[in-house]
Amino acid sequence: MIPLCIPEVKGNEWKYVKECIDTNWVSSVGSYVNLFEEKFAEYVKAEKAVVTMNGTAALQLALITLGIGEGDEVILPSMTFISPVNTIKYVGAVPVFCDSCRDTFVMDAEKIEELITPKTKAIMPVHIYGHPVDMDKLMEIANKYNLYVIEDATEALGSTYKGNMLGTIGHIGAFSFNGNKLITTGAGGMLVTQNTEYGERAKFLSTQTKVVTENKAFYHPEVGYNFRMPNLLAAFGVAQLENVEEYLKVKIENAKYYNELLKDVKGITLPVEKEWAENCYWLYSVMVEDEYGITRDELIAKLKEEGIESRPFFMAVHEMPPYKDCKHGDMSITKELCNKGINLPSSVSLTKEQIEEVCKVIRKYSK
Ligand SMILES: Cc1ncc(COP(=O)(O)O)c(C=O)c1O
């Protein structure tokens, strides 16, 4: 089976994790927690990074840090993994769904303004599959209406917008280190910000707002959260981060090879990279158009028969039971993306021969 996207573990992971075990620093404080935050902030060029137990927690922490809560509206795409939508619900706020762009698959910044009401407090762009949202346009709207911007960059580590790392352009950004992401800690996440005040507040909130008194007792001035990552996993993360640039290079090269092999296949629309973007191609994705020989779902079944794992694009969240009553704009592009988009194998360990195999099957069913 050629898997969709599996982790790559080949560096100092064992060495650093063993060190935690040997020294008994296995839990939620330790030098690797601090080192992972420092090194990650350095890599994405953020002022401050706060490590969390997963990407969902990083997004929830971002909302709480910025004081977004009961009744506030947050605008985000419907074509997304459900996690960012759920975090809005967790804090008592209300998601408002925006349509996406057909070529880049991400939220359409041109359609945000029409969704703004006096209750709107934030915009949450999700850089789906690695391509950036048009952040200049989005920030212009955010500034005009005095809104916070929380970037869900969980799928876009290493992607840039006009040379800036995604996740560092809005007020706060969030990353995930789930097993299928560019780098992994098994489960994990990171909040990043250019505002040290937000960063320090996020760290405080994520560690139960713990204040250690002079006699070493714990005092908590407000409700806090335990969103911490253990030292064991942070050690794994430091080792992963040492290889991030190599992994990124491989993903981009693989995407180029896919593009080359699929460029003239009738009915397959290739992913784009806007002139202002550098796409990390976390999941290499194409659109299966009506003029292709079979439907997207039939292609998924054919690929499976040949031992190739693929996945349809995310389903529209605004049609799912917990969110079907939420406000949204015109969703025609979202519908098309959800029905026609497909993610192809994108592991760092994917070989050229495997890419050729995938493309051969895709070519076979083209009209
Ligand atoms: C777009 C998006 N947002 C948020 C998350 C949540 O990250 P985690 O699984 O680490 O909680 C994920 C993926 O896992 C994701 O794909």
XYZ file of C-alpha atoms and ligand atoms in Angstrom:
383
model
C 0.000 0.000 0.000
C 1.266 3.489 -0.810
C 0.028 5.436 2.228
C -1.426 8.933 2.102
C 0.979 10.575 4.510
C 3.043 8.833 7.175
C 5.647 10.204 9.608
C 9.361 10.285 8.892
C 11.461 9.357 11.937
C 15.149 9.088 11.164
C 17.077 11.625 13.209
C 17.943 12.117 16.872
C 14.487 11.130 18.181
C 15.690 8.022 20.075
C 18.710 9.804 21.513
C 16.779 12.784 22.885
C 13.828 10.737 24.185
C 16.261 8.311 25.862
C 17.961 11.252 27.543
C 14.592 12.280 29.058
C 14.051 8.742 30.346
C 17.602 8.378 31.649
C 17.390 11.687 33.532
C 13.766 11.128 34.655
C 12.622 14.397 33.006
C 9.644 12.806 31.303
C 6.771 15.070 32.287
C 5.517 18.544 31.452
C 8.515 20.587 32.451
C 12.072 20.083 31.256
C 14.778 21.500 29.059
C 13.339 20.048 25.826
C 10.035 21.887 26.356
C 11.919 25.196 26.457
C 14.276 24.192 23.647
C 11.433 23.105 21.340
C 9.680 26.444 21.889
C 12.889 28.412 21.284
C 13.941 26.473 18.187
C 10.447 26.540 16.701
C 10.110 30.304 17.233
C 13.508 30.708 15.579
C 12.477 28.562 12.589
C 9.237 30.383 11.837
C 10.704 33.758 12.905
C 8.155 34.414 15.660
C 8.819 36.365 18.855
C 7.322 33.667 21.049
C 6.190 30.044 20.763
C 4.113 28.097 23.298
C 3.996 24.326 22.961
C 0.667 22.525 23.504
C -0.657 18.972 23.602
C -2.120 19.251 20.085
C -3.001 21.759 17.375
C -6.611 21.983 18.517
C -5.438 23.102 21.965
C -3.171 25.720 20.332
C -6.174 27.152 18.452
C -8.393 27.128 21.545
C -5.605 28.771 23.536
C -5.297 31.474 20.868
C -9.011 32.289 21.171
C -8.876 32.411 24.977
C -5.698 34.503 24.956
C -7.377 37.103 22.755
C -10.471 37.139 24.952
C -12.823 35.737 22.309
C -15.885 34.218 23.974
C -19.641 34.097 24.436
C -21.558 35.283 21.361
C -18.530 36.606 19.440
C -18.519 35.713 15.753
C -15.441 34.238 14.091
C -15.198 33.935 10.299
C -13.498 30.864 8.835
C -13.811 28.510 5.855
C -16.259 25.635 5.714
C -13.886 23.478 3.646
C -11.562 22.627 6.524
C -10.800 19.905 9.017
C -13.377 20.464 11.762
C -10.901 21.245 14.549
C -10.761 25.083 14.206
C -14.572 25.219 14.024
C -14.915 23.186 17.209
C -12.499 25.449 19.095
C -14.756 28.429 18.359
C -17.652 26.477 19.868
C -15.555 25.478 22.917
C -15.148 29.147 23.931
C -18.854 29.937 23.408
C -18.246 31.912 20.210
C -20.073 31.403 16.906
C -18.496 30.237 13.632
C -19.508 32.066 10.436
C -18.563 30.245 7.243
C -16.847 31.758 4.219
C -16.470 30.263 0.743
C -13.096 29.151 -0.648
C -11.048 29.787 -3.789
C -11.234 27.160 -6.515
C -7.556 27.355 -7.464
C -5.837 27.531 -4.052
C -8.507 25.622 -2.033
C -8.275 28.139 0.838
C -10.714 30.726 2.214
C -11.556 33.454 -0.299
C -10.408 36.735 1.282
C -12.574 38.658 -1.200
C -15.710 37.141 0.370
C -14.952 37.915 4.026
C -16.182 41.504 4.259
C -19.803 40.660 3.403
C -19.939 38.340 6.456
C -18.862 40.963 9.007
C -21.425 42.109 11.588
C -21.085 44.168 14.805
C -20.537 40.827 16.605
C -17.545 39.791 14.484
C -14.436 39.563 16.645
C -11.959 37.536 14.621
C -11.035 35.881 11.335
C -9.491 32.428 11.320
C -7.806 31.706 7.983
C -6.960 28.030 7.499
C -4.053 27.449 5.117
C -5.539 24.207 3.807
C -3.154 21.575 2.407
C -0.320 24.119 2.512
C -1.292 27.016 0.244
C -1.578 30.423 1.940
C -4.751 32.469 2.179
C -4.315 35.925 0.579
C -3.072 37.481 3.815
C -2.640 41.103 2.602
C -6.301 41.297 1.643
C -7.342 39.522 4.841
C -5.217 41.774 7.099
C -6.555 44.868 5.337
C -10.118 43.802 6.256
C -9.061 42.836 9.799
C -7.450 46.250 10.313
C -10.418 48.096 8.826
C -12.876 46.420 11.238
C -10.462 46.017 14.167
C -10.616 42.219 14.162
C -8.183 39.641 15.500
C -6.579 37.179 13.103
C -5.769 33.643 14.247
C -3.968 31.682 11.546
C -4.592 27.951 11.452
C -1.231 27.002 9.976
C -1.467 23.400 11.156
C -1.171 22.106 7.587
C 1.244 24.744 6.371
C 4.500 24.547 8.300
C 7.190 25.914 5.988
C 4.811 27.677 3.584
C 5.335 31.412 3.140
C 3.305 34.437 2.097
C 5.466 37.136 0.470
C 8.466 35.622 2.236
C 6.878 35.455 5.706
C 6.247 32.111 7.363
C 2.562 31.317 7.683
C 1.353 31.486 11.261
C 3.371 34.634 11.975
C 1.339 37.178 9.990
C -1.849 37.403 12.076
C -2.021 38.108 15.822
C -1.536 34.439 16.701
C -0.818 31.308 14.653
C -1.230 27.611 15.437
C 0.596 24.482 14.263
C -0.028 20.749 14.703
C 2.455 17.911 15.138
C -0.062 15.141 14.580
C 1.412 12.035 12.928
C 0.517 13.086 9.383
C 2.024 16.590 9.584
C 5.361 17.777 8.126
C 7.000 17.152 11.496
C 5.396 15.160 14.291
C 5.581 14.530 18.022
C 2.934 11.808 17.859
C 0.474 14.419 19.066
C 1.341 18.023 19.717
C 0.872 21.633 18.755
C 2.435 25.082 18.943
C 1.039 28.589 19.328
C 3.200 31.350 17.853
C 2.967 35.123 17.962
C 4.950 38.275 17.266
C 3.380 39.878 20.345
C 5.269 38.860 23.492
C 2.374 39.930 25.711
C 0.050 37.452 23.946
C 2.792 34.826 24.097
C 3.326 35.197 27.819
C -0.400 35.230 28.497
C -0.853 32.067 26.410
C 1.898 30.297 28.360
C 0.336 31.382 31.666
C -3.151 30.203 30.624
C -1.822 26.893 29.285
C -0.087 26.078 32.580
C -3.122 26.439 34.902
C -2.309 30.159 35.545
C 0.091 28.819 38.156
C 1.917 31.313 40.363
C 4.420 29.757 42.787
C 4.433 31.613 46.112
C 7.469 32.179 48.319
C 6.774 29.029 50.359
C 6.324 27.055 47.083
C 2.535 26.789 47.243
C 0.469 27.256 44.055
C -1.752 30.302 43.627
C -4.128 30.667 40.642
C -5.532 34.162 40.016
C -7.922 32.995 37.247
C -9.229 29.881 35.506
C -6.397 28.153 33.667
C -5.901 25.119 31.416
C -3.533 22.177 31.232
C -2.515 22.330 27.580
C 1.120 21.381 28.225
C 3.272 19.006 26.189
C 5.509 16.579 28.113
C 9.299 16.845 27.857
C 9.393 13.373 26.232
C 7.392 14.589 23.241
C 9.183 17.929 23.090
C 12.471 15.985 22.817
C 11.000 14.090 19.868
C 9.940 17.432 18.380
C 13.401 18.980 18.684
C 14.817 16.021 16.737
C 12.100 16.347 14.081
C 12.691 20.065 13.718
C 16.357 19.412 12.930
C 15.171 17.810 9.664
C 12.308 20.134 8.761
C 14.074 21.869 5.884
C 15.038 18.575 4.278
C 11.455 17.256 4.591
C 10.094 20.474 3.120
C 12.447 20.263 0.154
C 11.344 16.683 -0.548
C 7.628 17.622 -0.406
C 8.150 20.491 -2.863
C 10.203 18.318 -5.233
C 7.556 15.579 -5.105
C 4.824 18.110 -5.914
C 6.819 19.312 -8.923
C 7.207 15.734 -10.136
C 3.473 15.089 -9.746
C 2.783 18.307 -11.703
C 5.100 17.224 -14.487
C 3.516 13.776 -14.818
C -0.101 15.000 -14.575
C 0.090 18.272 -16.506
C -1.554 16.992 -19.682
C -4.055 14.554 -18.144
C -7.489 15.607 -19.364
C -9.900 16.411 -16.553
C -7.280 16.790 -13.838
C -6.689 20.329 -12.550
C -3.325 20.768 -10.876
C -2.699 22.772 -7.706
C -1.447 26.316 -8.179
C 1.163 28.389 -6.413
C 0.294 32.088 -6.507
C 3.135 34.496 -7.243
C 3.036 35.642 -3.593
C 3.106 32.123 -2.182
C 5.471 29.302 -1.397
C 3.420 26.150 -0.910
C 4.801 23.420 1.376
C 2.490 20.957 -0.429
C 1.649 19.214 2.834
C -0.864 17.098 0.898
C -0.479 17.172 -2.881
C -4.046 17.703 -4.144
C -5.814 17.924 -7.494
C -9.366 18.455 -8.773
C -11.108 15.669 -10.696
C -13.216 17.591 -13.198
C -16.420 16.487 -14.985
C -14.490 15.843 -18.211
C -12.242 13.251 -16.515
C -13.268 9.673 -17.352
C -14.700 8.704 -13.940
C -15.831 10.573 -10.809
C -13.554 11.575 -7.939
C -14.986 8.828 -5.721
C -14.599 6.218 -8.461
C -10.970 7.294 -8.846
C -10.422 6.872 -5.082
C -11.803 3.310 -5.402
C -9.603 2.539 -8.434
C -6.512 3.847 -6.650
C -7.367 1.676 -3.646
C -7.644 -1.394 -5.906
C -4.088 -0.659 -7.042
C -2.860 -0.341 -3.445
C -2.799 3.446 -3.349
C -4.331 5.419 -0.504
C -5.966 8.739 -1.325
C -8.607 10.894 0.357
C -11.424 13.187 -0.725
C -11.204 16.850 0.335
C -12.785 17.741 3.666
C -16.593 17.775 3.680
C -18.286 21.164 4.144
C -18.567 21.806 7.888
C -21.533 24.180 7.487
C -23.628 21.153 6.450
C -22.742 19.035 9.473
C -25.251 18.663 12.353
C -23.488 20.807 14.998
C -23.039 23.724 12.571
C -25.892 23.500 10.049
C -27.667 26.515 11.567
C -24.611 28.800 11.461
C -24.460 31.767 9.119
C -22.615 31.458 5.824
C -22.228 33.170 2.482
C -22.556 31.636 -0.975
C -20.905 28.211 -0.806
C -20.788 27.202 -4.479
C -16.991 26.878 -4.684
C -16.840 25.036 -1.367
C -19.312 22.485 -2.743
C -17.241 21.954 -5.874
C -14.030 21.536 -3.894
C -15.651 19.050 -1.523
C -17.029 16.993 -4.428
C -14.043 17.067 -6.771
C -10.884 17.465 -4.675
C -8.570 14.561 -3.911
C -5.413 14.301 -1.790
C -2.729 12.036 -3.239
C 0.105 10.218 -1.412
C 2.422 12.834 0.053
C 4.724 11.201 2.612
C 8.291 12.472 2.826
C 9.371 8.855 2.180
C 7.393 8.680 -1.096
C 9.674 7.552 -3.936
C 9.763 8.765 -7.550
C 8.637 5.289 -8.630
C 5.616 5.485 -6.334
C 4.661 8.895 -7.762
C 4.926 7.377 -11.249
C 2.685 4.490 -10.148
C 0.022 6.871 -8.793
C 0.095 9.002 -11.947
C -0.107 5.934 -14.183
C -3.412 4.938 -12.547
C -4.749 8.505 -12.836
C -3.776 8.652 -16.514
C -5.383 5.245 -17.178
C -8.886 6.471 -16.286
C -8.713 9.787 -18.145
C -11.036 9.974 -21.176
C -6.729 22.439 9.447
C -6.454 21.776 10.760
N -6.661 22.468 11.888
C -6.413 21.935 13.093
C -5.938 20.649 13.234
C -5.802 20.097 14.600
O -4.581 19.607 14.942
P -4.479 18.412 15.999
O -4.912 17.170 15.339
O -3.023 18.413 16.360
O -5.336 18.774 17.174
C -5.687 19.889 12.062
C -5.172 18.529 12.049
O -4.957 17.664 12.603
C -5.960 20.470 10.798
O -5.769 19.768 9.674
